[in-house]
Coordinates of C-alpha atoms in Angstrom, one line a residue:
X7 CA 0.0 0.0 0.0
X8 CA 1.2 3.5 -0.9
X9 CA 0.1 7.0 -0.1
X10 CA -1.2 8.7 -3.3
X11 CA -2.4 12.0 -2.0
X12 CA -3.1 14.2 1.1
X13 CA -6.0 16.6 1.0
X14 CA -7.4 19.1 3.5
X15 CA -11.1 20.0 4.0
X16 CA -12.1 23.0 6.1
X17 CA -15.8 23.2 7.1
X18 CA -17.8 26.0 8.7
X19 CA -18.5 25.0 12.2
X20 CA -19.8 28.4 13.4
X21 CA -23.3 27.3 14.1
X22 CA -22.9 28.6 17.6
X23 CA -26.0 30.4 18.7
X24 CA -23.7 33.0 20.2
X25 CA -23.1 34.1 16.6
X26 CA -19.7 35.6 17.3
X27 CA -16.3 34.7 16.0
X28 CA -15.1 32.2 13.4
X29 CA -15.1 28.5 14.1
X30 CA -13.9 26.0 11.6
X31 CA -13.0 22.4 11.6
X32 CA -10.1 21.3 9.5
X33 CA -9.7 17.7 8.4
X34 CA -6.9 15.8 6.7
X35 CA -7.5 13.0 4.3
X36 CA -4.6 10.6 3.5
X37 CA -5.4 8.6 0.3
X38 CA -3.8 5.3 -0.7
X39 CA -3.6 3.2 -3.9
X40 CA -5.7 0.5 -2.2
X41 CA -8.6 2.8 -1.7
X42 CA -8.2 2.9 2.0
X43 CA -8.6 6.5 3.3
X44 CA -7.2 7.7 6.7
X45 CA -8.8 10.8 8.3
X46 CA -7.4 13.2 10.9
X47 CA -8.3 16.6 12.3
X48 CA -6.3 19.7 13.0
X49 CA -8.9 22.3 13.6
X50 CA -7.7 25.8 14.7
X51 CA -10.5 28.2 14.0
X52 CA -7.6 30.4 12.9
X53 CA -4.5 30.0 10.8
X54 CA -6.2 27.4 8.6
X55 CA -4.5 28.7 5.5
X56 CA -1.1 28.3 7.2
X57 CA -1.8 24.7 8.3
X58 CA -3.1 23.8 4.8
X59 CA 0.1 25.2 3.3
X60 CA 2.3 23.3 5.8
X61 CA 0.5 20.1 4.9
X62 CA 1.0 20.8 1.2
X63 CA 4.7 21.4 1.8
X64 CA 5.0 18.1 3.7
X65 CA 3.1 16.1 1.1
X66 CA 6.2 15.0 -1.0
X67 CA 7.6 13.3 2.0
X68 CA 4.5 11.1 2.4
X69 CA 3.4 10.4 -1.2
X70 CA 4.7 7.1 -2.5
X71 CA 5.5 5.7 1.0
X72 CA 3.7 2.9 2.8
X73 CA 1.7 4.4 5.6
X74 CA 2.3 1.5 7.9
X75 CA 5.2 2.2 10.1
X76 CA 5.4 5.8 9.0
X77 CA 4.1 7.5 12.2
X78 CA 7.4 7.7 14.2
X79 CA 9.6 8.5 11.2
X80 CA 7.4 11.4 10.1
X81 CA 7.3 12.8 13.6
X82 CA 11.1 12.8 13.7
X83 CA 11.2 14.3 10.2
X84 CA 8.9 17.3 11.0
X85 CA 9.0 17.9 14.7
X86 CA 12.6 17.3 15.7
X87 CA 13.3 21.0 15.2
X88 CA 12.8 22.6 18.6
X89 CA 11.6 25.8 16.9
X90 CA 8.7 24.0 15.1
X91 CA 5.7 26.3 15.0
X92 CA 2.2 25.7 16.3
X93 CA 1.2 25.6 12.6
X94 CA 3.7 22.7 12.0
X95 CA 2.4 20.9 15.1
X96 CA -1.2 21.2 14.0
X97 CA -0.3 19.9 10.5
X98 CA 1.6 16.9 11.8
X99 CA -1.2 16.2 14.3
X100 CA -3.8 15.9 11.5
X101 CA -1.6 13.7 9.3
X102 CA -0.6 11.5 12.3
X103 CA -4.1 10.8 13.3
X104 CA -4.9 9.8 9.7
X105 CA -1.9 7.4 9.7
X106 CA -3.2 5.7 12.9
X107 CA -6.6 5.4 11.2
X108 CA -5.1 3.9 8.1
X109 CA -3.0 1.5 10.1
X110 CA -5.9 0.3 12.1
X111 CA -8.0 -0.2 8.9
X112 CA -5.2 -2.0 7.1
X113 CA -4.7 -4.4 10.1
X114 CA -8.4 -4.7 10.9
X115 CA -8.0 -3.4 14.4
X116 CA -9.3 -0.4 16.4
X117 CA -6.7 2.2 17.3
X118 CA -7.1 1.4 21.0
X119 CA -5.9 -2.1 20.4
X120 CA -2.9 -0.8 18.6
X121 CA -2.2 1.4 21.6
X122 CA -2.1 -1.6 23.9
X123 CA -5.7 -2.2 24.8
X124 CA -8.6 -0.5 26.5
X125 CA -9.0 -0.3 30.2
X126 CA -12.6 0.9 30.1
X127 CA -15.7 0.1 28.0
X128 CA -17.2 3.6 28.0
X129 CA -15.6 7.1 27.8
X130 CA -17.2 9.5 30.2
X131 CA -18.0 12.9 28.6
X132 CA -18.8 16.3 30.0
X133 CA -20.8 18.8 28.0
X134 CA -19.2 22.1 26.9
X135 CA -22.2 24.4 26.6
X136 CA -20.5 27.3 24.8
X137 CA -22.1 26.6 21.4
X138 CA -25.5 25.6 22.7
X139 CA -26.6 28.7 24.4
X140 CA -28.5 31.5 22.6
X141 CA -26.9 34.0 25.0
X142 CA -24.6 33.9 28.0
X143 CA -27.3 35.0 30.3
X144 CA -27.6 33.1 33.6
X145 CA -31.1 32.0 32.6
X146 CA -30.0 30.6 29.2
X147 CA -27.0 28.9 30.6
X148 CA -29.1 27.3 33.3
X149 CA -31.7 26.0 30.7
X150 CA -29.0 24.5 28.5
X151 CA -27.2 22.9 31.4
X152 CA -30.4 21.3 32.6
X153 CA -31.0 20.0 29.1
X154 CA -27.6 18.5 28.9
X155 CA -28.2 16.7 32.3
X156 CA -31.5 15.4 31.0
X157 CA -29.6 14.0 28.0
X158 CA -27.4 12.0 30.4
X159 CA -24.3 14.1 30.9
X160 CA -22.9 14.0 34.4
X161 CA -20.8 17.1 33.9
X162 CA -21.1 20.5 32.2
X163 CA -18.7 23.3 31.5
X164 CA -19.4 27.1 31.2
X165 CA -17.3 30.2 30.7
X166 CA -18.3 32.6 33.5
X167 CA -16.0 35.5 32.7
X168 CA -15.9 37.9 29.7
X169 CA -15.6 36.2 26.3
X170 CA -15.4 37.2 22.7
X171 CA -16.0 40.9 22.1
X172 CA -16.3 41.4 25.9
X173 CA -12.7 40.3 26.6
X174 CA -10.6 42.8 24.7
X175 CA -10.7 45.7 27.2
X176 CA -10.5 43.4 30.2
X177 CA -7.7 41.0 29.4
X178 CA -4.9 41.3 31.9
X179 CA -6.6 43.9 34.1
X180 CA -8.7 43.5 37.3
X181 CA -12.3 42.4 37.0
X182 CA -14.9 45.0 37.5
X183 CA -17.6 44.5 40.2
X184 CA -20.2 43.9 37.5
X185 CA -18.0 41.2 35.9
X186 CA -17.5 39.5 39.3
X187 CA -21.2 39.6 40.1
X188 CA -22.2 38.3 36.6
X189 CA -19.8 35.5 36.8
X190 CA -21.2 34.4 40.1
X191 CA -24.7 34.8 38.8
X192 CA -24.0 32.5 35.9
X193 CA -22.4 29.8 38.1
X194 CA -25.2 30.1 40.7
X195 CA -27.9 29.7 38.0
X196 CA -26.2 26.6 36.5
X197 CA -25.6 25.0 39.9
X198 CA -29.2 25.5 40.8
X199 CA -30.3 24.0 37.5
X200 CA -28.2 20.9 37.6
X201 CA -28.3 20.1 41.3
X202 CA -25.5 19.1 43.7
X203 CA -24.4 15.9 42.0
X204 CA -23.4 17.1 38.5
X205 CA -19.8 18.2 38.0
X206 CA -19.6 21.9 37.2
X207 CA -16.5 22.7 35.2
X208 CA -15.5 26.3 34.7
X209 CA -13.2 27.6 32.0
X210 CA -11.8 31.1 32.9
X211 CA -10.0 31.3 29.5
X212 CA -7.0 33.4 30.6
X213 CA -9.2 36.4 31.4
X214 CA -8.4 37.1 35.1
X215 CA -5.4 38.2 37.0
X216 CA -3.8 35.9 39.6
X217 CA -5.1 38.0 42.4
X218 CA -8.6 38.0 41.0
X219 CA -8.4 34.3 40.4
X220 CA -7.7 33.6 44.1
X221 CA -10.4 35.9 45.3
X222 CA -13.0 34.5 42.9
X223 CA -12.1 31.0 43.8
X224 CA -12.8 31.8 47.4
X225 CA -16.0 33.5 46.6
X226 CA -17.3 30.6 44.5
X227 CA -16.7 27.9 47.1
X228 CA -20.4 27.5 47.8
X229 CA -21.0 26.3 44.3
X230 CA -18.6 23.3 44.5
X231 CA -16.8 23.8 41.2
X232 CA -15.3 20.6 39.8
X233 CA -12.3 22.5 38.4
X234 CA -11.0 25.9 37.4
X235 CA -9.5 25.8 33.9
X236 CA -6.8 28.2 32.6
X237 CA -7.5 31.3 34.8
X238 CA -4.5 33.0 33.4
X239 CA -1.5 32.2 31.1
X240 CA 0.5 29.1 32.1
X241 CA 3.8 30.6 31.2
X242 CA 4.7 31.0 34.9
X243 CA 4.4 27.5 36.5
X244 CA 5.2 28.8 40.0
X245 CA 2.4 31.4 39.8
X246 CA 0.0 28.6 38.7
X247 CA 1.2 26.4 41.5
X248 CA 0.7 29.2 44.1
X249 CA -2.9 29.5 43.1
X250 CA -3.4 25.8 43.1
X251 CA -2.3 25.7 46.8
X252 CA -4.9 28.3 47.7
X253 CA -8.0 27.0 46.0
X254 CA -10.3 24.0 46.7
X255 CA -11.3 23.0 43.1
X256 CA -9.0 21.1 40.8
X257 CA -6.7 23.2 38.7
X258 CA -6.8 22.3 35.0
X259 CA -4.9 23.6 32.0
X260 CA -2.4 23.0 29.2
X261 CA -4.6 22.9 26.2
X262 CA -2.5 25.3 24.1
X263 CA 0.9 23.6 24.8
X264 CA 2.7 21.5 22.2
X265 CA 6.2 20.6 23.2
X266 CA 7.0 18.4 26.2
X267 CA 9.1 21.0 28.2
X268 CA 6.3 23.3 29.3
X269 CA 4.2 20.3 30.4
X270 CA 7.1 19.0 32.4
X271 CA 7.7 22.4 34.1
X272 CA 4.0 22.6 35.1
X273 CA 4.2 19.0 36.5
X274 CA 7.4 19.7 38.4
X275 CA 5.9 22.8 39.9
X276 CA 2.9 20.8 41.0
X277 CA 0.8 23.4 39.2
X278 CA -2.0 21.2 37.9
X279 CA -4.4 18.5 39.1
X280 CA -5.7 17.9 35.6
X281 CA -3.7 18.3 32.3
X282 CA -5.7 19.0 29.1
X283 CA -3.5 18.2 26.0
X284 CA -5.3 18.6 22.6
X285 CA -4.7 15.8 20.1
X286 CA -5.2 18.3 17.2
X287 CA -2.3 20.6 18.3
X288 CA 0.2 18.5 20.3
X289 CA 1.5 16.4 17.4
X290 CA -1.1 13.7 17.3
X291 CA -2.0 10.5 19.2
X292 CA 1.6 9.4 20.0
X293 CA 2.6 12.8 21.4
X294 CA -0.6 13.0 23.5
X295 CA 0.2 9.6 25.0
X296 CA 3.7 10.6 25.9
X297 CA 2.4 13.6 27.8
X298 CA -0.3 11.5 29.5
X299 CA 2.4 9.0 30.7
X300 CA 4.6 11.8 32.0
X301 CA 1.6 13.2 33.8
X302 CA 1.0 9.9 35.5
X303 CA 4.4 10.1 37.1
X304 CA 3.3 13.2 38.9
X305 CA -0.1 11.9 39.8
X306 CA -1.8 14.3 37.4
X307 CA -5.1 13.2 35.7
X308 CA -5.8 13.7 32.0
X309 CA -8.8 15.2 30.5
X310 CA -8.4 15.8 26.7
X311 CA -9.2 19.3 25.5
X312 CA -11.7 18.6 22.8
X313 CA -13.9 21.4 21.6
X314 CA -13.5 19.6 18.3
X315 CA -15.2 17.9 15.4
X316 CA -16.0 14.2 15.3
X317 CA -12.5 13.1 14.1
X318 CA -10.4 14.6 16.9
X319 CA -13.1 13.4 19.2
X320 CA -12.6 9.8 17.9
X321 CA -8.9 10.1 18.4
X322 CA -9.4 11.4 21.9
X323 CA -11.8 8.5 22.6
X324 CA -9.2 5.9 21.7
X325 CA -6.6 7.7 23.9
X326 CA -9.1 8.0 26.8
X327 CA -9.8 4.3 26.5
X328 CA -6.2 3.2 27.2
X329 CA -5.0 5.8 29.7
X330 CA -5.0 4.8 33.4
X331 CA -5.0 8.4 34.5
X332 CA -7.9 9.5 32.3
X333 CA -10.6 11.6 34.0
X334 CA -13.2 12.8 31.6
X335 CA -13.5 13.9 27.9
X336 CA -14.8 17.3 26.7
X337 CA -17.7 17.2 24.2
X338 CA -19.2 20.1 22.3
X339 CA -22.8 19.8 23.3
X340 CA -25.6 20.7 20.8
X341 CA -23.3 22.6 18.5
X342 CA -23.2 22.0 14.7
X343 CA -26.5 20.4 13.7
X344 CA -24.9 18.5 10.8
X345 CA -21.9 17.2 12.7
X346 CA -23.2 13.6 12.4
X347 CA -23.3 13.8 8.6
X348 CA -19.5 14.1 8.5
X349 CA -19.1 10.6 9.9
X350 CA -22.2 9.0 8.5
X351 CA -23.8 8.6 12.0
X352 CA -21.0 6.6 13.5
X353 CA -20.2 8.9 16.4
X354 CA -22.3 7.3 19.1
X355 CA -23.1 9.3 22.3
X356 CA -25.2 7.4 24.9
X357 CA -26.2 8.9 28.3
X358 CA -23.2 11.2 28.3
X359 CA -20.7 8.6 27.3
X360 CA -19.2 7.2 24.1
X361 CA -19.0 3.4 24.0
X362 CA -15.6 1.8 23.1
X363 CA -15.4 1.7 19.3
X364 CA -15.0 -1.7 17.8
X365 CA -14.6 -0.8 14.1
X366 CA -11.0 -0.7 12.6
X367 CA -9.0 2.5 12.8
X368 CA -10.6 5.4 14.5
X369 CA -13.9 3.6 14.4
X370 CA -15.8 6.2 12.4
X371 CA -17.0 6.3 8.8
X372 CA -15.8 9.5 7.1
X373 CA -18.1 11.0 4.4
X374 CA -16.0 13.1 2.1
X375 CA -19.0 14.3 0.1
X376 CA -20.8 15.5 3.3
X377 CA -17.8 17.4 4.4
X378 CA -17.5 19.2 1.1
X379 CA -21.1 20.3 1.3
X380 CA -20.1 22.5 4.2
X381 CA -16.6 23.7 3.1
X382 CA -15.4 27.2 3.8
X383 CA -12.3 28.9 2.4
X384 CA -9.2 28.5 4.6

């Protein structure tokens, strides 16, 4: 079997009722002369053109080669340079997932078997509500959260602090009293709607100062937050660690990191309870697994960052199935209405979980025609 072509497809995933910003999903198809197609995802919602160009530049390395046994050599070829950019990491991530998919299909085995075998039969999800709410009012968030719980999810995630157009004048400065009060109102409304037994994840999305983070964490104790995610930039592990020692909820983060060094620095500083690598950005499935194993040495749990399309979700499911320190997997709840078309209805979500896939490769059936019905220029 030989690789004959690599193509990218960018689809418009900005269904979000919020109606703000650009959200795209970018997929990578690896074609072979035996008609087997491997699929990966490297969605950025930005820099798509750069990622597509990087993949085009890499294509001559892959075309003509047997995809089996190519995962590690290609990682060495393109990521050995310590100055490799985020664009390069995203491009490699998409191709690498597609190679795992191809390998599993060629050998007739699910990727989780190739990774050593699953340790759980179902992958626990939590519902990211960001694309499902018509507004960010406390009332709408509460209604959406209650709907997710009724659909079987045992955890939900909201963004309580300024987002989108709200965030520009506030990033890096102290929160106003109104912003503090609104954040608490959102959290209180959601907690009241979901009850005491549902995990309430909060993503602070780098919008507060360290001082505000500590004060707000104390203020929000009555709402029993499951975790606080990315309150501010992770470029100072000691600052993150200091906050972790002050607060009761778990501290989660790391979604934007690619290379192993900043992860190790966070672990050594004891800055995180939960690490959130993203298979689309970190270099793919193999790189993700390396970070997860490193995290285990520091007793850090793993929750894949996954505000993603169905392909990266499938990759994350296989990783979640094999990791002993897996905690829970993010899922974009009630987002793009035609999401299921892309994989011909093979992404199965039952009672807030995804059952262990049994089909070869990533376990999903990619529909190239459906994807191209929703394309958008990179």
